[in-house]
Coordinates of C-alpha atoms (C1' of nucleotides) in Angstrom, one line a residue:
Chain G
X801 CA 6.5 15.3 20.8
X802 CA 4.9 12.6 21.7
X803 CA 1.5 11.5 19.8
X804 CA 3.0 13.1 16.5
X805 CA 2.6 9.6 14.6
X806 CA -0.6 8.9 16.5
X807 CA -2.2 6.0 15.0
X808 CA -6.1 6.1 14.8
X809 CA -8.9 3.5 16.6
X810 CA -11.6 1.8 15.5
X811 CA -11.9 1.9 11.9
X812 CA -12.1 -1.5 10.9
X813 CA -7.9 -1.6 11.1
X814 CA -5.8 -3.2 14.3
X815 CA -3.3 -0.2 15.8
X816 CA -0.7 -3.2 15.2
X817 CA -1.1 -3.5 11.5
X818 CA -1.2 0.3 10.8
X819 CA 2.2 0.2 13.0
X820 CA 3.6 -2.6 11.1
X821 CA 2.3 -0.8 7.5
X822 CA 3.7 2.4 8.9
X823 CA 6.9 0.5 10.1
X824 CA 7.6 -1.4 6.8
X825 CA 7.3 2.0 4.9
X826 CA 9.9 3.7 6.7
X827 CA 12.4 1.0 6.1
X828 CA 12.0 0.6 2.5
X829 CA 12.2 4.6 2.6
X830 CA 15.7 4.0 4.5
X831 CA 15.0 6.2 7.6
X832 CA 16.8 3.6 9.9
X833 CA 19.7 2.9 7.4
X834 CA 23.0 4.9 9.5
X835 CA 22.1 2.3 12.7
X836 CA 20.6 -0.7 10.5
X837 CA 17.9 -1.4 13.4
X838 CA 14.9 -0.2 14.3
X839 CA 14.0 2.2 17.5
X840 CA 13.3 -0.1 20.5
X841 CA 9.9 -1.4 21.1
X842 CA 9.7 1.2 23.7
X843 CA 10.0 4.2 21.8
X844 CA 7.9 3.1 19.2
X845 CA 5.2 2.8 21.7
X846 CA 5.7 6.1 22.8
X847 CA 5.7 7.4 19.4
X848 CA 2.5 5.8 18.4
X849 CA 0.7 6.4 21.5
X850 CA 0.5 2.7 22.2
X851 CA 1.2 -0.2 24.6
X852 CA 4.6 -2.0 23.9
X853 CA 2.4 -5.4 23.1
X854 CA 1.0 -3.8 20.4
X855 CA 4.0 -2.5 19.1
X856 CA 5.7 -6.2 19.4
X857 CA 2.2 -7.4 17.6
X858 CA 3.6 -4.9 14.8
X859 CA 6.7 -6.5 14.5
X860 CA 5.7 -10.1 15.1
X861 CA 3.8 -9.5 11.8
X862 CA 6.9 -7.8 9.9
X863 CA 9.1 -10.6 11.2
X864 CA 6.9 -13.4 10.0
X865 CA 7.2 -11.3 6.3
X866 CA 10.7 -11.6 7.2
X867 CA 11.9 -7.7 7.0
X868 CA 13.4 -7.6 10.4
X869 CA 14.5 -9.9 13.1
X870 CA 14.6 -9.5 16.9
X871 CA 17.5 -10.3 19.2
X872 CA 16.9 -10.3 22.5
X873 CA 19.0 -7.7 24.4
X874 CA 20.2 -6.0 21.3
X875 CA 17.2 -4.7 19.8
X876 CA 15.0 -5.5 16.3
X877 CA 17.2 -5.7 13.1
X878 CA 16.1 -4.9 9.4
X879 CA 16.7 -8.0 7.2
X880 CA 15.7 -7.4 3.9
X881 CA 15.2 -4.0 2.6
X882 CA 14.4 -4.2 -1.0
X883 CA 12.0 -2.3 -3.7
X884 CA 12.9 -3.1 -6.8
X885 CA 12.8 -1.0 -9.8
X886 CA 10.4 -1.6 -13.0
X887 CA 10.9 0.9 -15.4
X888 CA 7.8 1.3 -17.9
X889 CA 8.7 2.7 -21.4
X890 CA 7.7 2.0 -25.0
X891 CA 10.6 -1.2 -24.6
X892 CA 8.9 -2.3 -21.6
X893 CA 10.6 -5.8 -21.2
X894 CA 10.5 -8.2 -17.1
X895 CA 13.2 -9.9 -17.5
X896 CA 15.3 -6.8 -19.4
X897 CA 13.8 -4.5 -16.6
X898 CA 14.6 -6.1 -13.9
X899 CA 16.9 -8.8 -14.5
X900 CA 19.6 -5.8 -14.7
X901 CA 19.5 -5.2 -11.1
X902 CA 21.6 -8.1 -10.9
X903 CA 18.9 -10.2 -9.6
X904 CA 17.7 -14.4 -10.4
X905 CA 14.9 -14.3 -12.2
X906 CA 11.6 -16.7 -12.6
X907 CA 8.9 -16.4 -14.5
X908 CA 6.4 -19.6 -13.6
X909 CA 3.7 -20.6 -15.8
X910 CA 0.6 -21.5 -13.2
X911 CA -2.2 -22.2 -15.9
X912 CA -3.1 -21.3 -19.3
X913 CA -6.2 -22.3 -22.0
X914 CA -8.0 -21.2 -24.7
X915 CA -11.4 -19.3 -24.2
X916 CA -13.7 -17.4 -26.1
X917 CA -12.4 -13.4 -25.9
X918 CA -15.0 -11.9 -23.6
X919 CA -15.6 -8.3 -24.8
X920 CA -13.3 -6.4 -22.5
X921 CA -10.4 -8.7 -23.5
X922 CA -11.8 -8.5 -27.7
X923 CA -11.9 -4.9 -27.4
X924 CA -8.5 -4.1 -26.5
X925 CA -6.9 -6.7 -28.9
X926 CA -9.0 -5.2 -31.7
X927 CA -11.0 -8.7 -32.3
X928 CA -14.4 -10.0 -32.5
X929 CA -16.1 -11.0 -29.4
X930 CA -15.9 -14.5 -29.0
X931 CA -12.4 -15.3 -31.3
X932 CA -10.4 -17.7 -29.5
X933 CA -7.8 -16.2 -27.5
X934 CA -5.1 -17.9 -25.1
X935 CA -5.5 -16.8 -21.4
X936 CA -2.2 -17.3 -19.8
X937 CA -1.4 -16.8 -15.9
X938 CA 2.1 -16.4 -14.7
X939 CA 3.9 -15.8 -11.6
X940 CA 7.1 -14.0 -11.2
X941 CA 10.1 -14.5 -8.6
X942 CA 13.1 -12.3 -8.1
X943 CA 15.5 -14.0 -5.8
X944 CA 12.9 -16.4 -5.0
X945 CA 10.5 -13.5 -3.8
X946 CA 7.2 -13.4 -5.6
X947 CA 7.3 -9.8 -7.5
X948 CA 4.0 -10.3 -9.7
X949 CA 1.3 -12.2 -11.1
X950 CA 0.1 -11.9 -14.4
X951 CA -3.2 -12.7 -16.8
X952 CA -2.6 -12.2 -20.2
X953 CA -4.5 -13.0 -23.5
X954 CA -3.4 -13.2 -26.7
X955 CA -4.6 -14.1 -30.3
X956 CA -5.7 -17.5 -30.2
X957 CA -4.4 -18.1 -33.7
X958 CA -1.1 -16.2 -33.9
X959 CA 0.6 -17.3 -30.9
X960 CA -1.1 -20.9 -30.5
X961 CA 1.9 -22.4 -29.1
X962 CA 2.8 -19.6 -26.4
X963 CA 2.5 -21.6 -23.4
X964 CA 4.7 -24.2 -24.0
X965 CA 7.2 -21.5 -25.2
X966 CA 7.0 -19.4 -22.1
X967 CA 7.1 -22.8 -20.0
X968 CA 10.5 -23.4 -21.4
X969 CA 12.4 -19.6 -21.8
X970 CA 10.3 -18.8 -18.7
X971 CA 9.9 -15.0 -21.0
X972 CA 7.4 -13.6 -22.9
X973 CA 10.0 -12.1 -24.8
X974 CA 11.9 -15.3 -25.4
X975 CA 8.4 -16.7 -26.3
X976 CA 6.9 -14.2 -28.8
X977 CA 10.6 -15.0 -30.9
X978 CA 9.9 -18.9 -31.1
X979 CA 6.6 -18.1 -32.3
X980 CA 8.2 -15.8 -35.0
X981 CA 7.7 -12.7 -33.4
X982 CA 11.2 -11.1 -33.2
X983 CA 10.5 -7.1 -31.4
X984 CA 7.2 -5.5 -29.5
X985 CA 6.2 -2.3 -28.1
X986 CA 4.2 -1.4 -24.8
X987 CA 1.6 0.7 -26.5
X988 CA -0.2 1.9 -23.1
X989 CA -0.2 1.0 -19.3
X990 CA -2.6 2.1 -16.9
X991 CA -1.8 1.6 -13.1
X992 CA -3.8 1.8 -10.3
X993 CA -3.5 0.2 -6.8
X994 CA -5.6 -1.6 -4.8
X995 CA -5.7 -4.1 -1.8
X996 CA -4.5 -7.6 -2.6
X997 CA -7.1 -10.4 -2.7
X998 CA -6.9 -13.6 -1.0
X999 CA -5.6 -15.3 -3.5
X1000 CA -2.8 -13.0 -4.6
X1001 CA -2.3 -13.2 -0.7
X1002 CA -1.3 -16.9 -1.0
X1003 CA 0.1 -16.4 -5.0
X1004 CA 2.4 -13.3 -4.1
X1005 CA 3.2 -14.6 0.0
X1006 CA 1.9 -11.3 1.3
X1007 CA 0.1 -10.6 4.3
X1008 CA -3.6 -10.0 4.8
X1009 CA -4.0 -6.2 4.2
X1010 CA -1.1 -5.5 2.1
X1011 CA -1.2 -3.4 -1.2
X1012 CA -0.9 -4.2 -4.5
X1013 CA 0.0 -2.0 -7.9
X1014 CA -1.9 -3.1 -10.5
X1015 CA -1.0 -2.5 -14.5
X1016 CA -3.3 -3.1 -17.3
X1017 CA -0.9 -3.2 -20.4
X1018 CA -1.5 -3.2 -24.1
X1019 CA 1.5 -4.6 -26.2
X1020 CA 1.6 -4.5 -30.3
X1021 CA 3.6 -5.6 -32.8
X1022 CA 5.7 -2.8 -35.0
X1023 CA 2.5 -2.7 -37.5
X1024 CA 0.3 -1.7 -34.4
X1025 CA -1.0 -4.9 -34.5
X1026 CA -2.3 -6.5 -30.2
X1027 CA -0.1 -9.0 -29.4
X1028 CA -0.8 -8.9 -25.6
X1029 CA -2.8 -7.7 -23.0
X1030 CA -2.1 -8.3 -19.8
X1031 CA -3.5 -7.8 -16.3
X1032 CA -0.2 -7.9 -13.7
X1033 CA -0.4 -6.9 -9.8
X1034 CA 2.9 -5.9 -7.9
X1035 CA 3.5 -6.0 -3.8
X1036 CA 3.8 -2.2 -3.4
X1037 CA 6.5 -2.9 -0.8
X1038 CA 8.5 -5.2 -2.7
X1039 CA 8.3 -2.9 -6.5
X1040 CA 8.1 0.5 -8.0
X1041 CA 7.6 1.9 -11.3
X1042 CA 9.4 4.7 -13.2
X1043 CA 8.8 6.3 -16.6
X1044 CA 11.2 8.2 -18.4
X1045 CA 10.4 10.5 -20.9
Chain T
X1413 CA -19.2 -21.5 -5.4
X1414 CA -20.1 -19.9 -2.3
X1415 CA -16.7 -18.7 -1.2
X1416 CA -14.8 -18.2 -3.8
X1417 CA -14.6 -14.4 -2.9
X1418 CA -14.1 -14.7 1.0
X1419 CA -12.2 -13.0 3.3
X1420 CA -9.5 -13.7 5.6
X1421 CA -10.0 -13.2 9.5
X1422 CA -7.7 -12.4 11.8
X1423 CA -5.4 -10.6 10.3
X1424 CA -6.0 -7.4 11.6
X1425 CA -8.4 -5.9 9.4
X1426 CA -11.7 -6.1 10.1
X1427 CA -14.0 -8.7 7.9
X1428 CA -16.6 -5.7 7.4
X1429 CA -13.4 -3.3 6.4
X1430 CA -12.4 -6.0 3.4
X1431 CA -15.6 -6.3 2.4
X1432 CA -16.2 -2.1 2.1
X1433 CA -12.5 -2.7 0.5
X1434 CA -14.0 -5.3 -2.2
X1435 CA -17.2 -3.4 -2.8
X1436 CA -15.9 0.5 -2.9
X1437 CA -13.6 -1.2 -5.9
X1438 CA -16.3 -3.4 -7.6
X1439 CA -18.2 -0.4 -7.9
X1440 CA -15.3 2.0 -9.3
X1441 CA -14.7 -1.0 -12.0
X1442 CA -18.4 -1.0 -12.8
X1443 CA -19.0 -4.2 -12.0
X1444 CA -22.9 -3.3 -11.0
X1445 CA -23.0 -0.5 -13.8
X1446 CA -25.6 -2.4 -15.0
X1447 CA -28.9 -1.7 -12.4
X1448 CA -27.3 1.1 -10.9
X1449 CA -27.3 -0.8 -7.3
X1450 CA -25.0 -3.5 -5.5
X1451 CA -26.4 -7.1 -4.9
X1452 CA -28.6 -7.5 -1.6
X1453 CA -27.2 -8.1 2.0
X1454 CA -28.4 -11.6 2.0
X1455 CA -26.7 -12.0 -1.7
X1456 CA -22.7 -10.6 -0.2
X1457 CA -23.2 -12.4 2.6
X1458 CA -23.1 -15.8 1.0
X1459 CA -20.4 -14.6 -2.0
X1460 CA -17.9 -13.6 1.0
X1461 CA -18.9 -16.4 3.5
X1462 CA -19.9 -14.2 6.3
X1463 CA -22.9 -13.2 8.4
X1464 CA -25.5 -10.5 7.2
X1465 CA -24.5 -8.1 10.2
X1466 CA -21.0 -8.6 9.1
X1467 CA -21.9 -7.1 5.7
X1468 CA -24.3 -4.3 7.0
X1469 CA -21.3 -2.9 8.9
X1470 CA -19.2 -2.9 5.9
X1471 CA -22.4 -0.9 3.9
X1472 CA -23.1 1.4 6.6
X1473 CA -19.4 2.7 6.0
X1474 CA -19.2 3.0 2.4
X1475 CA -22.9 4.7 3.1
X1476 CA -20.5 6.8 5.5
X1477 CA -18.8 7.7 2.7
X1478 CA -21.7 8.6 0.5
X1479 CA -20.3 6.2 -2.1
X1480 CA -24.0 4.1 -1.4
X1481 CA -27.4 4.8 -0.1
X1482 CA -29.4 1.9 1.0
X1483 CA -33.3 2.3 0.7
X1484 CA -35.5 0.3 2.5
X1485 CA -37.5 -2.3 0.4
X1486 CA -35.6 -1.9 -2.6
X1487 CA -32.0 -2.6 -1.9
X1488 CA -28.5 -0.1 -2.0
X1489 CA -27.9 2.4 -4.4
X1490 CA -24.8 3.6 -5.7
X1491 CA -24.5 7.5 -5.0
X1492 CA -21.0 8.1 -6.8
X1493 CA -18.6 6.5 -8.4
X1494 CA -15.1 7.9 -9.8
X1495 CA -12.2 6.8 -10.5
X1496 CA -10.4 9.9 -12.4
X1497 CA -7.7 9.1 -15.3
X1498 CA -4.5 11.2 -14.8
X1499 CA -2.4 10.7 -18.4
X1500 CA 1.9 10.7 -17.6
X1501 CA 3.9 12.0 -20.2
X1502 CA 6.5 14.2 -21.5
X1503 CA 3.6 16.9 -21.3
X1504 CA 2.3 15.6 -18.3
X1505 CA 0.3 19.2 -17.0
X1506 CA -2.9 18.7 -14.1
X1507 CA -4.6 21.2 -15.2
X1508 CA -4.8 19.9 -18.9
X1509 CA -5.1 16.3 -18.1
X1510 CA -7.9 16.2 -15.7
X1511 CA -9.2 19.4 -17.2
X1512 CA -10.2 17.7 -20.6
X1513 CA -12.5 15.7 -18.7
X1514 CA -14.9 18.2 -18.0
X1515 CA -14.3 18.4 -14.4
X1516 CA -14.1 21.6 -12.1
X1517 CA -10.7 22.2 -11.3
X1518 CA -9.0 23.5 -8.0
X1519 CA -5.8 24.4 -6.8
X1520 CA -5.3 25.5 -3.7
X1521 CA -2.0 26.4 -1.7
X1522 CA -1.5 25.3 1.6
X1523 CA 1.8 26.8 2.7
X1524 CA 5.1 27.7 0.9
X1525 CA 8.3 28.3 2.2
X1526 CA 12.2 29.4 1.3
X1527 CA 14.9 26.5 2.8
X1528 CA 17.9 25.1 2.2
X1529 CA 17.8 22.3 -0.4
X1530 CA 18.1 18.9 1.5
X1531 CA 21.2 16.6 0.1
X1532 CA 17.5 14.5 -1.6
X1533 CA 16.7 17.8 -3.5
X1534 CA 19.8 19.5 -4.1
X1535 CA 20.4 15.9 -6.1
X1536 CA 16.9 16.2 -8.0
X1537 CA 17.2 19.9 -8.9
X1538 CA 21.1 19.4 -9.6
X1539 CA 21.9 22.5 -7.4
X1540 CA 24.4 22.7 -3.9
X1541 CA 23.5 21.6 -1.3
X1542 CA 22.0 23.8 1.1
X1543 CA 20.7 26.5 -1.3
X1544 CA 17.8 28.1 -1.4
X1545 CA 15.0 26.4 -2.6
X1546 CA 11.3 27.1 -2.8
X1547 CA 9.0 24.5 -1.2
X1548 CA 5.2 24.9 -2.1
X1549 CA 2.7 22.2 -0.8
X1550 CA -0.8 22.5 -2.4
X1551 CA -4.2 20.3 -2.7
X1552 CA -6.3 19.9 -5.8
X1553 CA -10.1 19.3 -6.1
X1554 CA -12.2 17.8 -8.8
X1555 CA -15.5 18.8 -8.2
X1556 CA -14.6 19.8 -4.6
X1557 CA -13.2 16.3 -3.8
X1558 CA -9.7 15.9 -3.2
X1559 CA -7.6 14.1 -5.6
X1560 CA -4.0 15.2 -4.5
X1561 CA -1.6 16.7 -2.2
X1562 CA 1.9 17.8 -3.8
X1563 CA 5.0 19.3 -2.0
X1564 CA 7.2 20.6 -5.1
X1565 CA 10.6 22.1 -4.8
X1566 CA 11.8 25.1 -7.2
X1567 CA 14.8 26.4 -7.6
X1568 CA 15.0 29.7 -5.3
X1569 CA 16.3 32.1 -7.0
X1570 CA 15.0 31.3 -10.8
X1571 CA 10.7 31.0 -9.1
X1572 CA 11.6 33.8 -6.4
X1573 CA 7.3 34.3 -6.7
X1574 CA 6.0 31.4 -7.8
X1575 CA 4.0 30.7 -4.5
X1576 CA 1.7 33.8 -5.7
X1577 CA 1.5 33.3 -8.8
X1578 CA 0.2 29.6 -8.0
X1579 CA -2.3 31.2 -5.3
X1580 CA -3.4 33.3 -7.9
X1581 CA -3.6 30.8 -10.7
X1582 CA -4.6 28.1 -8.8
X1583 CA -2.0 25.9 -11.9
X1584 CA 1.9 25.2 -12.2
X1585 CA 1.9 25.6 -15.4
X1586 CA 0.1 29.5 -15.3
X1587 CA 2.7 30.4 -12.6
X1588 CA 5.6 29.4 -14.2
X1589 CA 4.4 30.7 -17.4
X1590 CA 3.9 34.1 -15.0
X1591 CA 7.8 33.9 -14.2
X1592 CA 8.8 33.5 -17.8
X1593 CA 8.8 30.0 -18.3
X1594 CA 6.5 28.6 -21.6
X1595 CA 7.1 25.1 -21.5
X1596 CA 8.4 22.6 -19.6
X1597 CA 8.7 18.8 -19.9
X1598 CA 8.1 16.2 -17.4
X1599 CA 11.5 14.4 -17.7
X1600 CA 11.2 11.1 -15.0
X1601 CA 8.4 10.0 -12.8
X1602 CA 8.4 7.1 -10.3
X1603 CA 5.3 5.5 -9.4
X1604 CA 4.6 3.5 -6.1
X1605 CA 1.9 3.0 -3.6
X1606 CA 1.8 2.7 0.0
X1607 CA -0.9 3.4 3.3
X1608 CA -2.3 6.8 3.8
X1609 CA -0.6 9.0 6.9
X1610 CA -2.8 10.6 9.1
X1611 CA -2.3 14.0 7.9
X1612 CA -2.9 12.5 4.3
X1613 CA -6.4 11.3 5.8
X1614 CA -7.2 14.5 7.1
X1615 CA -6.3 16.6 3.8
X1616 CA -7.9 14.2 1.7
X1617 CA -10.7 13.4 3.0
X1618 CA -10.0 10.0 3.5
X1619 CA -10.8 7.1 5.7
X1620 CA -7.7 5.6 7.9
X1621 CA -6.0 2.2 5.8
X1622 CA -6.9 4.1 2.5
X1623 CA -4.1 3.3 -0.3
X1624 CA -2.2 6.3 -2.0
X1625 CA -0.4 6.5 -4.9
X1626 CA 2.7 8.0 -4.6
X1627 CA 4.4 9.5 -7.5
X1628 CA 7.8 11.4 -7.5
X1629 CA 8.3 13.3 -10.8
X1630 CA 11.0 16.0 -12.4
X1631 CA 9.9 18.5 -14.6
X1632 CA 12.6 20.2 -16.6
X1633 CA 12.9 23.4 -19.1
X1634 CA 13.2 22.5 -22.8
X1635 CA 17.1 22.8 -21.9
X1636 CA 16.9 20.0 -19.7
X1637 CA 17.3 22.4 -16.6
X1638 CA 15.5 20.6 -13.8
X1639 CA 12.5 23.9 -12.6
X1640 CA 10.5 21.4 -10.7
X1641 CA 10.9 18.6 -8.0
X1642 CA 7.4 17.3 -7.0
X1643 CA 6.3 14.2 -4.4
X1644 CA 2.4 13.8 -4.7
X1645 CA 0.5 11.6 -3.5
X1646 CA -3.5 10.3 -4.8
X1647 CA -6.0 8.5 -3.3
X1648 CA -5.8 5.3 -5.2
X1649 CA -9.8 4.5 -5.0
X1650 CA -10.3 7.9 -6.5
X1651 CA -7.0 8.4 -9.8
X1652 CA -5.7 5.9 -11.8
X1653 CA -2.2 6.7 -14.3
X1654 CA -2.5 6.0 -18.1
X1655 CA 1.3 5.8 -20.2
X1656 CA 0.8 5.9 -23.5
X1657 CA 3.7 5.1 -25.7
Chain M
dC73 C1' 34.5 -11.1 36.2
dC74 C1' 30.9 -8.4 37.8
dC75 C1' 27.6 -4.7 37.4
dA76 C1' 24.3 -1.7 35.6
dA77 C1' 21.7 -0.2 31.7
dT78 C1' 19.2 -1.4 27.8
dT79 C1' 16.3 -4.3 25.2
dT80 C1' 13.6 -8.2 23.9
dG81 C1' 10.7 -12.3 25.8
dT82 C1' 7.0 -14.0 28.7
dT83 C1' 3.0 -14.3 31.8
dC84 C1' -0.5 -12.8 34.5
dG85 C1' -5.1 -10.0 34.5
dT86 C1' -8.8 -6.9 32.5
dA87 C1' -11.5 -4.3 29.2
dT88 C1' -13.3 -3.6 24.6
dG89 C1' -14.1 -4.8 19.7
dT90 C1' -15.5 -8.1 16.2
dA91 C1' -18.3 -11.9 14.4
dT92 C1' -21.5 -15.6 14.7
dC93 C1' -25.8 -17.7 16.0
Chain Y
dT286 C1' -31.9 -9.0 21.6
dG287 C1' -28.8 -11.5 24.2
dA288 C1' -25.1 -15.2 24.5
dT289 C1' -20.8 -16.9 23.1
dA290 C1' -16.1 -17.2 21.2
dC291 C1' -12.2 -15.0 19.8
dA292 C1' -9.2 -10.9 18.6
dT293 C1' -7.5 -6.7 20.0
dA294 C1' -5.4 -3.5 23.4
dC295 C1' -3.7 -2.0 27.8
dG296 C1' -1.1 -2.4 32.2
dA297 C1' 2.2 -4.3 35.5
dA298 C1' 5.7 -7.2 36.5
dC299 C1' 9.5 -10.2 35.9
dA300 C1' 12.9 -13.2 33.1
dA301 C1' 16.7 -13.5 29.8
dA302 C1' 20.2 -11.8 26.7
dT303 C1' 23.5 -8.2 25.2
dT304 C1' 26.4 -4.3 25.7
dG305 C1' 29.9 -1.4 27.7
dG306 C1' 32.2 0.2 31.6

DNA sequence: CCCAATTTGTTCGTATGTATC
DNA sequence: TGATACATACGAACAAATTGG
């Protein structure tokens, strides 16, 4: 039985990272849950085909991200085990989404100025290249855990004061209803995935490597009317999506 | 601004892995759309703040791949580039969503088999525990590339010959049409992302460290009868998800 | 309280891969 | 093309902590 979950050499990827990647998944997918630990370092050598160090290499990595802890002479504990839940509809809302899970919630404002509206970012709010449009980014916590990092643009003219509002309600939702706009709809989404870059490394607190889910959503007004578009990434091991039809 | 892409070291993925990493995606998003080729050596070299071997390495893999060809005296070439759209909603069908872009479509079934639902898919299908249900794992090709690997559950005794149907088919949708089912509706889907398996790597075609997309969907009869219980998994460089609302 | 088994922690050495110059 | 520095991976051995008899 052994070799079953043989790791593979020499492709540009350390046998201890795709141990810890491999590692991390099967906690959030609850495989250890009945004994709350982890197999020995031991056994997880033997199952990877590998030399204890690098197995302890694995774990050094997921204990620095703080999902398990070692004791010595009892074995490797799982700390945190959590992927939360973002559920996309046509009432897509954060804080709504999430902030039912029982959860704290942040939502930090990192920057934010006016720019010309490059073509990309005119096409999908339906203006001219070049109107002024208000390029915020913002970073959101759950629990004090970085769950995503957002760049979104708006209409330079409708929602001038935007930034200040979402500094204060720390919610785009709270935000669009200072500036008069009471309701929205999530017109379309697009996700993809992709590794994270070094700066959503330090933004998000990941590790090197890790994966990110990446949404491009569209959001209108009840006339059909852009509001928003917006450019968010995820930690794949710290969020999911689900759509219900 | 020399650096402002760069890489991290020593973090257990190799330098010339993040840079294939960055490019492979830079050339999916069409960054270099516009002469048909990716910047020279000398030219990545200084945006990512390494050495020109470092960067060679990272080419000759995505050359590996056939995603580039690099030409001496005139620079790299980009061989292919595709990122397939895959539309989710309450019709979400394969066949009609990839179809419609003019692809050729396969379907082909690697193994079937007659179990005992799983407490997991007894939940999903709303049946006992521990009856019989179908399990069908295939893999579908655009264009002869891979693009997904399902396992589905059906109900056992409602889809006693869906496995032939679908070999014949090659399409869900055909085969339960087959077995006297018109329509259907995709009911929930859950989105997330995580590292490719080995056995993922082998069946599609993939290099180790590649990011999947996971999805785990519910397709139901117009009675809201759950027919179908599906896990599949996409390589993320190659399928992207559209919601539209 | 002691003992044995289990498990993590640490320290040698050696070989190979990665990256720069 | 070497030369150099560091990261990765393996192997063997031993130390320290915990558990359960």
């Amino acid at each position: 039985m052994a070799g079953q979950r043989q790791v593979q050499r020499q492709n540009g990827v350390a046998l201890w990272r795709q141990i810890a990647d491999r590692v991390r998944t099967s906690i959030d997918n609850g495989e250890y849950d009945h004994s709350g630990m982890i197999p020995p370092e031991l056994v997880l050598a033997e199952q990877f085909g590998v030399n204890r160090h690098t197995v302890r290499s694995a774990l050094a990595a997921l204990g620095q991200e703080g999902i398990v802890r070692a004791v010595q002479g009892r074995g490797t504990l799982i700390e945190r085990r959590q992927r939360l839940n973002f559920p996309i509809s046509k009432r897509t809302r954060f804080t709504a989404g999430i902030g039912g899970q029982g959860r704290e919630l942040q939502g930090l404002l990192l920057s934010f100025d006016t720019e010309p509206a490059s073509e990309t970012i005119a096409t999908h709010l339906c203006l001219a290249t070049g109107t002024p449009v208000i390029k915020l980014e913002a970073l959101r916590k759950v629990d004090g855990v970085p769950v995503s990092r957002s760049t979104s643009w708006f209409p330079g003219d409708r929602f001038a004061g935007i930034a200040d509002a979402y500094r204060r309600s720390e919610s785009i939702t709270k935000a669009f209803a200072e500036l008069g706009l009471a309701d929205y709809i999530r017109t379309s989404t697009e996700i993809s995935a992709t590794h994270a870059e070094p700066s959503e490394i330090t933004d998000l607190e990941l590790s090197p490597g890790a994966i990110v889910l990446v949404t491009k959503a569209l959001n209108t007004d009840l006339d059909g009317v852009p509001v928003q578009y917006a450019i968010t990434r995820f930690p794949a091991d710290r969020v999911h999506f689900t759509i219900e039809n």
